[in-house]
Amino acid sequence: MLKRVIFCFVLVGLLIPSYLMAGSVTARGQAAIVNNDKAMARDKAIEDALRRAVEQVVGTMVSSESKTKDFQLIEDNIYTHSKGYVESYKIVSEKVEDNVYIVDIQADVSSGKIEGKLKAIGIALSRKGKPRVMFLISEQNVGQENPSYWWGTTASVSDIGIVENTMINIFQKNGFTVIDRQAVSGKIKVKDAYRVASLSSDAAKSIANQTDAQIVIFGQAIAKSLGNQPIGTSPDSPKYPTASANMSVRALNTDNGEIIATATGEHVYPHPSEISAGNNALKMAAEKVSNQLIDGIMEKWNQELSGGQMVSIDITGVDDPGFLSEFKNFLTQQVRGVQGVQIRKFKKPDASLDIDYKGKGQDLGLELSGKKIGKSVLEVTDMQQNSVKIKVTKGGK
């Protein structure tokens, strides 16, 4: 009975996403009629229309720059297999003009399948420089009085919980590079104030910045007992110990502290063993949250790749507010990819700016290195994915 119940849950979970992720688009396909073979031309026109329908959906997910740079990769993996991404289609109209067969179709294209393939071939991930990821997840299973987390006093650095292990596996399968915290444990010094299960953004950023992680994923996972619950709907259904797991996590850029994505999830799982019920509930919740978080990260990255991202610039050596005005004009007028500049704060001799930039922080840093603003020279002292640090020197020295 339990297997049947679980199977039904799994089956429903498999059926719903395909339905929800299909989007309807219209497209036109054309093919020349050769040797008066209209049937062949019609088939090719339909194939052309299906490809164009898929191209439309890809266009909403990938920046034009990425489509150009990764054309062959997208061509080989998606466009040449267009039929596989179309759930269904119907011919709206068809006609022949100047010996060309023309077909208009309405197609339901699976954006979920396309997104999965884009993840698999690492388009957005590659464009973002494949940033390294670190996990800071506290975990509390059924029967545990307190949560366990390696940066505290209740677990060692070698302990990897069910949730963290599940998330690591899913992120690695999606092309992410995950920091091995056991390998870097000697570098990490945790402040007493940060030895808590519920980390603040500043605390997570502080811990992760002691490694070379560009993204830190932090949060909590808690499994609680629901007691014995029936696993079926009939009056004589057996009752099993049941656990409910809840998770809440955030992904944060370690260089500028920006929240990239958030995710929450829960899962209920029955099992003859209460501990196993908790283990499985935590694992299933972690799978849901991981996929949700990856979707959020990819959505954010695709927006940045097609538009711009926020790059923070911290400057030292500024002795005059007038320099900031000159620097702002220089950025907006002479640096390619800069779409906007906001002076966030200035307290002599330091200043901070937020740059709306189409590119990575490293690209901006390379562009600014050695540039002159009046009699001042920009010396780039640090470049990260989303931040640049600059020292201003006078007279070229």
CSV table of C-alpha atoms in Angstrom, one decimal:
chain,number,residue,atom,x,y,z
A,1,MET,CA,0.0,0.0,0.0
A,2,LEU,CA,2.8,2.4,0.9
A,3,LYS,CA,4.5,1.8,-2.4
A,4,ARG,CA,1.3,2.6,-4.2
A,5,VAL,CA,0.8,5.8,-2.3
A,6,ILE,CA,4.3,7.0,-3.0
A,7,PHE,CA,4.1,6.0,-6.6
A,8,CYS,CA,1.0,8.1,-7.0
A,9,PHE,CA,2.7,11.1,-5.5
A,10,VAL,CA,5.7,10.6,-7.8
A,11,LEU,CA,3.4,10.1,-10.8
A,12,VAL,CA,1.5,13.3,-10.2
A,13,GLY,CA,4.7,15.2,-9.6
A,14,LEU,CA,6.0,14.0,-13.0
A,15,LEU,CA,2.8,14.9,-14.9
A,16,ILE,CA,2.2,18.4,-13.6
A,17,PRO,CA,5.4,20.1,-14.6
A,18,SER,CA,5.2,19.2,-18.2
A,19,TYR,CA,1.7,20.6,-18.4
A,20,LEU,CA,2.5,23.8,-16.6
A,21,MET,CA,5.8,24.5,-18.4
A,22,ALA,CA,4.3,24.3,-21.9
A,23,GLY,CA,3.8,27.7,-23.6
A,24,SER,CA,1.8,28.3,-26.8
A,25,VAL,CA,3.5,30.2,-29.7
A,26,THR,CA,2.8,30.7,-33.3
A,27,ALA,CA,5.4,30.3,-36.0
A,28,ARG,CA,5.7,30.2,-39.8
A,29,GLY,CA,7.7,27.6,-41.8
A,30,GLN,CA,8.7,27.6,-45.4
A,31,ALA,CA,10.2,25.1,-47.9
A,32,ALA,CA,10.8,25.2,-51.6
A,33,ILE,CA,8.9,22.7,-53.8
A,34,VAL,CA,11.4,20.6,-55.6
A,35,ASN,CA,10.4,18.4,-58.6
A,36,ASN,CA,6.7,19.3,-57.9
A,37,ASP,CA,6.9,17.2,-54.7
A,38,LYS,CA,4.5,19.2,-52.5
A,39,ALA,CA,4.3,16.5,-49.8
A,40,MET,CA,8.0,16.7,-49.2
A,41,ALA,CA,7.9,20.5,-49.2
A,42,ARG,CA,5.0,20.4,-46.7
A,43,ASP,CA,6.9,18.2,-44.3
A,44,LYS,CA,10.0,20.4,-44.5
A,45,ALA,CA,7.9,23.5,-44.0
A,46,ILE,CA,6.4,22.0,-40.8
A,47,GLU,CA,9.9,21.1,-39.6
A,48,ASP,CA,11.0,24.7,-40.2
A,49,ALA,CA,7.9,26.0,-38.3
A,50,LEU,CA,8.7,23.8,-35.3
A,51,ARG,CA,12.2,25.0,-35.2
A,52,ARG,CA,11.2,28.6,-35.3
A,53,ALA,CA,8.7,28.0,-32.5
A,54,VAL,CA,11.5,26.5,-30.4
A,55,GLU,CA,13.7,29.4,-31.3
A,56,GLN,CA,11.1,31.9,-30.0
A,57,VAL,CA,11.1,30.2,-26.6
A,58,VAL,CA,14.9,29.9,-26.4
A,59,GLY,CA,15.0,33.7,-27.2
A,60,THR,CA,13.0,34.4,-24.0
A,61,MET,CA,15.6,32.4,-21.9
A,62,VAL,CA,18.9,33.3,-23.4
A,63,SER,CA,20.4,36.7,-24.1
A,64,SER,CA,21.1,37.8,-27.7
A,65,GLU,CA,24.8,37.9,-26.9
A,66,SER,CA,24.8,34.4,-25.6
A,67,LYS,CA,22.8,33.1,-28.6
A,68,THR,CA,25.5,34.6,-30.8
A,69,LYS,CA,28.5,33.2,-28.8
A,70,ASP,CA,26.9,29.8,-28.2
A,71,PHE,CA,25.1,29.4,-31.5
A,72,GLN,CA,26.7,26.1,-32.4
A,73,LEU,CA,26.1,24.7,-28.9
A,74,ILE,CA,22.4,25.7,-29.0
A,75,GLU,CA,22.1,24.5,-32.6
A,76,ASP,CA,23.5,21.0,-31.8
A,77,ASN,CA,21.7,20.5,-28.6
A,78,ILE,CA,18.3,22.2,-29.1
A,79,TYR,CA,17.5,23.4,-32.6
A,80,THR,CA,18.4,20.2,-34.4
A,81,HIS,CA,16.1,18.4,-32.0
A,82,SER,CA,13.2,20.8,-32.2
A,83,LYS,CA,10.5,18.1,-32.3
A,84,GLY,CA,11.5,16.9,-28.9
A,85,TYR,CA,10.7,20.2,-27.3
A,86,VAL,CA,7.2,20.5,-28.8
A,87,GLU,CA,4.4,18.9,-26.8
A,88,SER,CA,1.8,19.4,-29.5
A,89,TYR,CA,1.0,21.6,-32.5
A,90,LYS,CA,-1.7,22.3,-35.0
A,91,ILE,CA,-1.6,23.7,-38.5
A,92,VAL,CA,-3.4,27.1,-38.6
A,93,SER,CA,-3.0,27.6,-42.3
A,94,GLU,CA,-1.0,26.4,-45.3
A,95,LYS,CA,-0.6,27.7,-48.8
A,96,VAL,CA,1.7,27.7,-51.8
A,97,GLU,CA,3.2,30.9,-53.1
A,98,ASP,CA,5.9,31.2,-55.9
A,99,ASN,CA,6.7,27.5,-55.6
A,100,VAL,CA,7.2,27.7,-51.9
A,101,TYR,CA,5.1,25.8,-49.4
A,102,ILE,CA,4.1,28.0,-46.4
A,103,VAL,CA,2.7,26.6,-43.1
A,104,ASP,CA,1.6,28.6,-40.1
A,105,ILE,CA,1.4,26.5,-36.8
A,106,GLN,CA,0.4,27.0,-33.2
A,107,ALA,CA,2.7,24.9,-31.0
A,108,ASP,CA,2.9,24.1,-27.3
A,109,VAL,CA,6.6,24.3,-26.6
A,110,SER,CA,8.0,22.8,-23.3
A,111,SER,CA,10.0,25.6,-21.8
A,112,GLY,CA,10.8,23.2,-18.9
A,113,LYS,CA,12.6,20.8,-21.3
A,114,ILE,CA,14.5,23.7,-22.9
A,115,GLU,CA,15.5,25.2,-19.6
A,116,GLY,CA,16.7,21.7,-18.5
A,117,LYS,CA,18.8,21.4,-21.6
A,118,LEU,CA,20.2,24.9,-21.3
A,119,LYS,CA,21.2,24.0,-17.7
A,120,ALA,CA,22.8,20.8,-18.9
A,121,ILE,CA,25.0,22.5,-21.5
A,122,GLY,CA,25.8,25.3,-19.1
A,123,ILE,CA,25.0,28.4,-21.1
A,124,ALA,CA,24.3,30.8,-18.3
A,125,LEU,CA,26.7,29.1,-16.0
A,126,SER,CA,29.5,29.4,-18.5
A,127,ARG,CA,28.8,33.1,-19.2
A,128,LYS,CA,28.9,33.8,-15.4
A,129,GLY,CA,32.4,32.2,-15.1
A,130,LYS,CA,31.2,29.1,-13.3
A,131,PRO,CA,31.2,30.7,-9.8
A,132,ARG,CA,32.1,28.4,-6.9
A,133,VAL,CA,29.3,27.6,-4.3
A,134,MET,CA,29.5,27.0,-0.6
A,135,PHE,CA,26.7,25.6,1.6
A,136,LEU,CA,25.8,26.6,5.2
A,137,ILE,CA,22.7,24.6,6.0
A,138,SER,CA,21.7,23.8,9.6
A,139,GLU,CA,19.7,20.5,9.9
A,140,GLN,CA,17.4,19.2,12.6
A,141,ASN,CA,15.9,15.7,12.2
A,142,VAL,CA,13.1,14.0,14.1
A,143,GLY,CA,14.2,13.2,17.6
A,144,GLN,CA,17.0,15.8,17.8
A,145,GLU,CA,16.5,18.5,20.4
A,146,ASN,CA,18.8,21.0,18.6
A,147,PRO,CA,19.9,21.6,15.0
A,148,SER,CA,23.3,20.4,13.8
A,149,TYR,CA,25.6,22.8,11.9
A,150,TRP,CA,29.3,22.4,11.3
A,151,TRP,CA,30.2,26.1,12.0
A,152,GLY,CA,28.7,25.8,15.5
A,153,THR,CA,29.6,23.4,18.4
A,154,THR,CA,27.1,20.6,17.7
A,155,ALA,CA,28.9,19.0,14.7
A,156,SER,CA,32.4,18.7,13.2
A,157,VAL,CA,33.5,20.1,9.9
A,158,SER,CA,33.6,16.6,8.5
A,159,ASP,CA,29.9,16.1,9.2
A,160,ILE,CA,27.7,16.5,6.1
A,161,GLY,CA,24.0,16.3,6.7
A,162,ILE,CA,21.3,14.7,4.5
A,163,VAL,CA,20.2,18.1,3.2
A,164,GLU,CA,23.6,19.5,2.4
A,165,ASN,CA,24.7,16.2,0.7
A,166,THR,CA,21.5,16.1,-1.4
A,167,MET,CA,21.9,19.8,-2.4
A,168,ILE,CA,25.6,19.3,-3.3
A,169,ASN,CA,24.7,16.4,-5.6
A,170,ILE,CA,22.0,18.3,-7.4
A,171,PHE,CA,24.1,21.4,-7.8
A,172,GLN,CA,27.0,19.4,-9.1
A,173,LYS,CA,24.8,17.6,-11.6
A,174,ASN,CA,23.7,21.0,-12.9
A,175,GLY,CA,27.3,22.1,-13.6
A,176,PHE,CA,28.1,24.1,-10.4
A,177,THR,CA,31.5,23.9,-8.7
A,178,VAL,CA,31.0,23.2,-5.0
A,179,ILE,CA,33.6,24.2,-2.4
A,180,ASP,CA,34.9,21.2,-0.4
A,181,ARG,CA,34.6,22.7,3.1
A,182,GLN,CA,36.7,19.9,4.6
A,183,ALA,CA,39.6,20.9,2.3
A,184,VAL,CA,39.3,24.6,3.4
A,185,SER,CA,38.3,24.1,7.0
A,186,GLY,CA,41.7,25.2,8.3
A,187,LYS,CA,41.2,28.6,6.7
A,188,ILE,CA,37.8,29.3,8.3
A,189,LYS,CA,37.6,31.1,11.6
A,190,VAL,CA,34.0,31.6,12.8
A,191,LYS,CA,33.2,34.4,15.2
A,192,ASP,CA,31.3,33.4,18.4
A,193,ALA,CA,28.4,35.6,17.3
A,194,TYR,CA,28.1,33.5,14.1
A,195,ARG,CA,27.9,30.1,15.8
A,196,VAL,CA,24.2,30.0,15.5
A,197,ALA,CA,21.8,27.9,13.4
A,198,SER,CA,20.0,30.8,11.8
A,199,LEU,CA,22.7,32.9,10.0
A,200,SER,CA,22.2,36.4,8.9
A,201,SER,CA,23.4,37.5,5.4
A,202,ASP,CA,26.4,39.2,6.9
A,203,ALA,CA,27.4,36.1,8.9
A,204,ALA,CA,27.1,33.8,5.9
A,205,LYS,CA,29.0,36.3,3.7
A,206,SER,CA,31.7,36.6,6.4
A,207,ILE,CA,32.2,32.8,6.7
A,208,ALA,CA,32.1,32.2,2.9
A,209,ASN,CA,34.5,35.0,2.2
A,210,GLN,CA,37.3,33.1,4.0
A,211,THR,CA,37.2,30.7,1.1
A,212,ASP,CA,37.1,31.4,-2.6
A,213,ALA,CA,33.4,30.9,-2.9
A,214,GLN,CA,31.5,33.4,-5.0
A,215,ILE,CA,28.0,32.2,-3.9
A,216,VAL,CA,27.0,31.0,-0.5
A,217,ILE,CA,23.7,29.1,0.0
A,218,PHE,CA,22.5,29.3,3.6
A,219,GLY,CA,19.4,28.4,5.6
A,220,GLN,CA,17.7,25.9,7.8
A,221,ALA,CA,16.0,22.5,7.4
A,222,ILE,CA,13.8,21.0,10.2
A,223,ALA,CA,12.0,17.7,10.3
A,224,LYS,CA,9.2,17.1,12.8
A,225,SER,CA,7.1,14.1,13.7
A,226,LEU,CA,3.5,14.1,12.8
A,227,GLY,CA,2.9,10.9,14.8
A,228,ASN,CA,1.2,7.9,13.2
A,229,GLN,CA,-0.8,8.8,10.1
A,230,PRO,CA,-2.9,6.6,7.7
A,231,ILE,CA,-1.2,6.1,4.4
A,232,GLY,CA,-4.4,5.5,2.5
A,233,THR,CA,-7.9,6.8,2.4
A,234,SER,CA,-9.8,3.7,3.4
A,235,PRO,CA,-10.8,3.2,7.1
A,236,ASP,CA,-8.6,0.2,7.5
A,237,SER,CA,-5.5,1.9,6.0
A,238,PRO,CA,-2.4,1.1,8.1
A,239,LYS,CA,-0.8,4.0,10.0
A,240,TYR,CA,2.9,4.7,9.8
A,241,PRO,CA,5.2,7.2,11.6
A,242,THR,CA,5.1,10.3,9.5
A,243,ALA,CA,7.5,13.3,9.4
A,244,SER,CA,7.2,16.7,7.9
A,245,ALA,CA,10.3,18.6,6.7
A,246,ASN,CA,10.5,22.3,6.1
A,247,MET,CA,13.3,24.2,4.5
A,248,SER,CA,14.1,27.9,3.8
A,249,VAL,CA,17.3,28.9,2.0
A,250,ARG,CA,18.9,31.9,0.3
A,251,ALA,CA,21.7,32.3,-2.3
A,252,LEU,CA,23.9,35.3,-1.9
A,253,ASN,CA,26.8,36.8,-3.8
A,254,THR,CA,29.8,36.8,-1.4
A,255,ASP,CA,31.5,39.9,-2.9
A,256,ASN,CA,28.6,42.4,-2.7
A,257,GLY,CA,26.1,40.7,-0.5
A,258,GLU,CA,23.3,40.7,-3.1
A,259,ILE,CA,20.6,38.1,-2.6
A,260,ILE,CA,20.4,36.2,-5.9
A,261,ALA,CA,17.5,33.8,-5.2
A,262,THR,CA,15.4,32.4,-2.3
A,263,ALA,CA,13.6,29.1,-2.0
A,264,THR,CA,11.3,27.3,0.5
A,265,GLY,CA,9.9,23.8,0.5
A,266,GLU,CA,8.3,21.1,2.5
A,267,HIS,CA,7.7,17.4,2.2
A,268,VAL,CA,5.7,14.8,4.2
A,269,TYR,CA,6.9,11.3,4.3
A,270,PRO,CA,5.6,8.1,6.0
A,271,HIS,CA,7.8,5.2,7.0
A,272,PRO,CA,7.8,2.3,9.4
A,273,SER,CA,10.8,3.9,11.1
A,274,GLU,CA,10.3,7.5,12.4
A,275,ILE,CA,14.0,8.4,11.9
A,276,SER,CA,13.8,7.1,8.3
A,277,ALA,CA,10.6,9.1,7.8
A,278,GLY,CA,12.5,12.2,8.9
A,279,ASN,CA,15.5,11.4,6.7
A,280,ASN,CA,13.4,10.9,3.6
A,281,ALA,CA,11.3,14.0,4.3
A,282,LEU,CA,14.5,16.1,4.6
A,283,LYS,CA,15.9,14.6,1.4
A,284,MET,CA,12.8,15.2,-0.6
A,285,ALA,CA,12.4,18.8,0.7
A,286,ALA,CA,16.1,19.4,-0.2
A,287,GLU,CA,15.5,18.2,-3.8
A,288,LYS,CA,12.6,20.5,-4.2
A,289,VAL,CA,14.4,23.5,-2.8
A,290,SER,CA,17.6,22.8,-4.8
A,291,ASN,CA,15.7,22.8,-8.1
A,292,GLN,CA,13.7,25.8,-7.1
A,293,LEU,CA,16.9,27.7,-6.1
A,294,ILE,CA,18.7,26.7,-9.3
A,295,ASP,CA,15.8,27.9,-11.4
A,296,GLY,CA,15.9,31.2,-9.5
A,297,ILE,CA,19.6,31.6,-9.9
A,298,MET,CA,19.4,30.9,-13.7
A,299,GLU,CA,16.5,33.3,-14.1
A,300,LYS,CA,18.5,36.0,-12.3
A,301,TRP,CA,21.6,35.3,-14.4
A,302,ASN,CA,19.7,35.3,-17.7
A,303,GLN,CA,18.2,38.7,-16.8
A,304,GLU,CA,21.7,40.0,-16.1
A,305,LEU,CA,23.1,38.5,-19.3
A,306,SER,CA,20.4,40.0,-21.4
A,307,GLY,CA,20.3,43.3,-19.5
A,308,GLY,CA,22.8,44.3,-16.9
A,309,GLN,CA,23.9,43.4,-13.4
A,310,MET,CA,24.9,45.4,-10.4
A,311,VAL,CA,28.7,45.6,-9.9
A,312,SER,CA,29.8,47.5,-6.8
A,313,ILE,CA,33.0,49.6,-6.9
A,314,ASP,CA,34.8,50.5,-3.7
A,315,ILE,CA,37.4,53.3,-4.1
A,316,THR,CA,40.0,54.5,-1.7
A,317,GLY,CA,42.2,57.6,-2.1
A,318,VAL,CA,39.4,60.0,-3.0
A,319,ASP,CA,40.1,63.4,-1.5
A,320,ASP,CA,37.6,65.5,-3.4
A,321,PRO,CA,33.9,64.9,-4.2
A,322,GLY,CA,34.6,66.5,-7.6
A,323,PHE,CA,36.6,63.4,-8.5
A,324,LEU,CA,33.5,61.2,-8.1
A,325,SER,CA,31.7,63.4,-10.6
A,326,GLU,CA,34.5,63.1,-13.1
A,327,PHE,CA,34.7,59.3,-12.5
A,328,LYS,CA,30.9,58.9,-13.0
A,329,ASN,CA,31.0,60.8,-16.3
A,330,PHE,CA,34.0,58.7,-17.4
A,331,LEU,CA,32.1,55.5,-16.6
A,332,THR,CA,28.9,56.5,-18.4
A,333,GLN,CA,30.6,58.1,-21.4
A,334,GLN,CA,33.7,56.0,-22.1
A,335,VAL,CA,33.3,52.5,-20.6
A,336,ARG,CA,31.4,50.1,-22.8
A,337,GLY,CA,28.6,48.2,-21.1
A,338,VAL,CA,27.9,50.7,-18.3
A,339,GLN,CA,24.2,51.5,-18.3
A,340,GLY,CA,24.0,53.5,-15.1
A,341,VAL,CA,26.0,54.7,-12.1
A,342,GLN,CA,24.8,55.4,-8.6
A,343,ILE,CA,27.1,57.0,-5.9
A,344,ARG,CA,26.2,55.0,-2.8
A,345,LYS,CA,28.3,56.7,-0.2
A,346,PHE,CA,31.4,59.0,0.2
A,347,LYS,CA,33.4,59.6,3.4
A,348,LYS,CA,36.9,60.8,2.7
A,349,PRO,CA,39.0,59.1,1.5
A,350,ASP,CA,36.6,56.2,0.6
A,351,ALA,CA,33.6,56.0,-1.7
A,352,SER,CA,31.3,53.3,-3.0
A,353,LEU,CA,29.4,53.2,-6.2
A,354,ASP,CA,26.8,50.8,-7.8
A,355,ILE,CA,27.2,50.2,-11.5
A,356,ASP,CA,24.6,48.8,-13.8
A,357,TYR,CA,26.9,46.9,-16.0
A,358,LYS,CA,26.5,44.4,-18.9
A,359,GLY,CA,29.3,42.1,-18.1
A,360,LYS,CA,31.2,40.6,-15.1
A,361,GLY,CA,33.0,42.6,-12.5
A,362,GLN,CA,36.3,41.2,-13.7
A,363,ASP,CA,35.6,42.6,-17.2
A,364,LEU,CA,34.9,46.1,-15.7
A,365,GLY,CA,38.1,45.9,-13.5
A,366,LEU,CA,40.3,45.1,-16.6
A,367,GLU,CA,38.6,48.0,-18.4
A,368,LEU,CA,39.4,50.4,-15.6
A,369,SER,CA,42.9,49.3,-14.7
A,370,GLY,CA,45.4,52.0,-15.3
A,371,LYS,CA,42.9,54.5,-16.7
A,372,LYS,CA,43.5,58.2,-15.9
A,373,ILE,CA,40.8,60.5,-14.5
A,374,GLY,CA,42.3,64.0,-14.7
A,375,LYS,CA,45.7,63.7,-12.8
A,376,SER,CA,44.6,60.6,-11.0
A,377,VAL,CA,45.3,57.0,-12.0
A,378,LEU,CA,43.1,54.0,-11.2
A,379,GLU,CA,44.9,51.1,-9.7
A,380,VAL,CA,42.6,48.0,-9.5
A,381,THR,CA,43.5,46.1,-6.3
A,382,ASP,CA,40.8,43.4,-6.5
A,383,MET,CA,38.3,42.0,-9.0
A,384,GLN,CA,35.4,39.7,-8.3
A,385,GLN,CA,32.3,38.5,-10.1
A,386,ASN,CA,30.2,41.4,-8.9
A,387,SER,CA,32.7,43.8,-7.3
A,388,VAL,CA,35.8,45.9,-8.0
A,389,LYS,CA,38.2,47.6,-5.6
A,390,ILE,CA,40.2,50.6,-6.8
A,391,LYS,CA,43.0,52.7,-5.3
A,392,VAL,CA,43.4,56.2,-6.6
A,393,THR,CA,46.9,57.5,-7.0
A,394,LYS,CA,48.2,60.9,-8.0
A,395,GLY,CA,50.6,61.7,-10.8
A,396,GLY,CA,50.6,58.2,-12.1
A,397,LYS,CA,52.2,56.8,-9.0
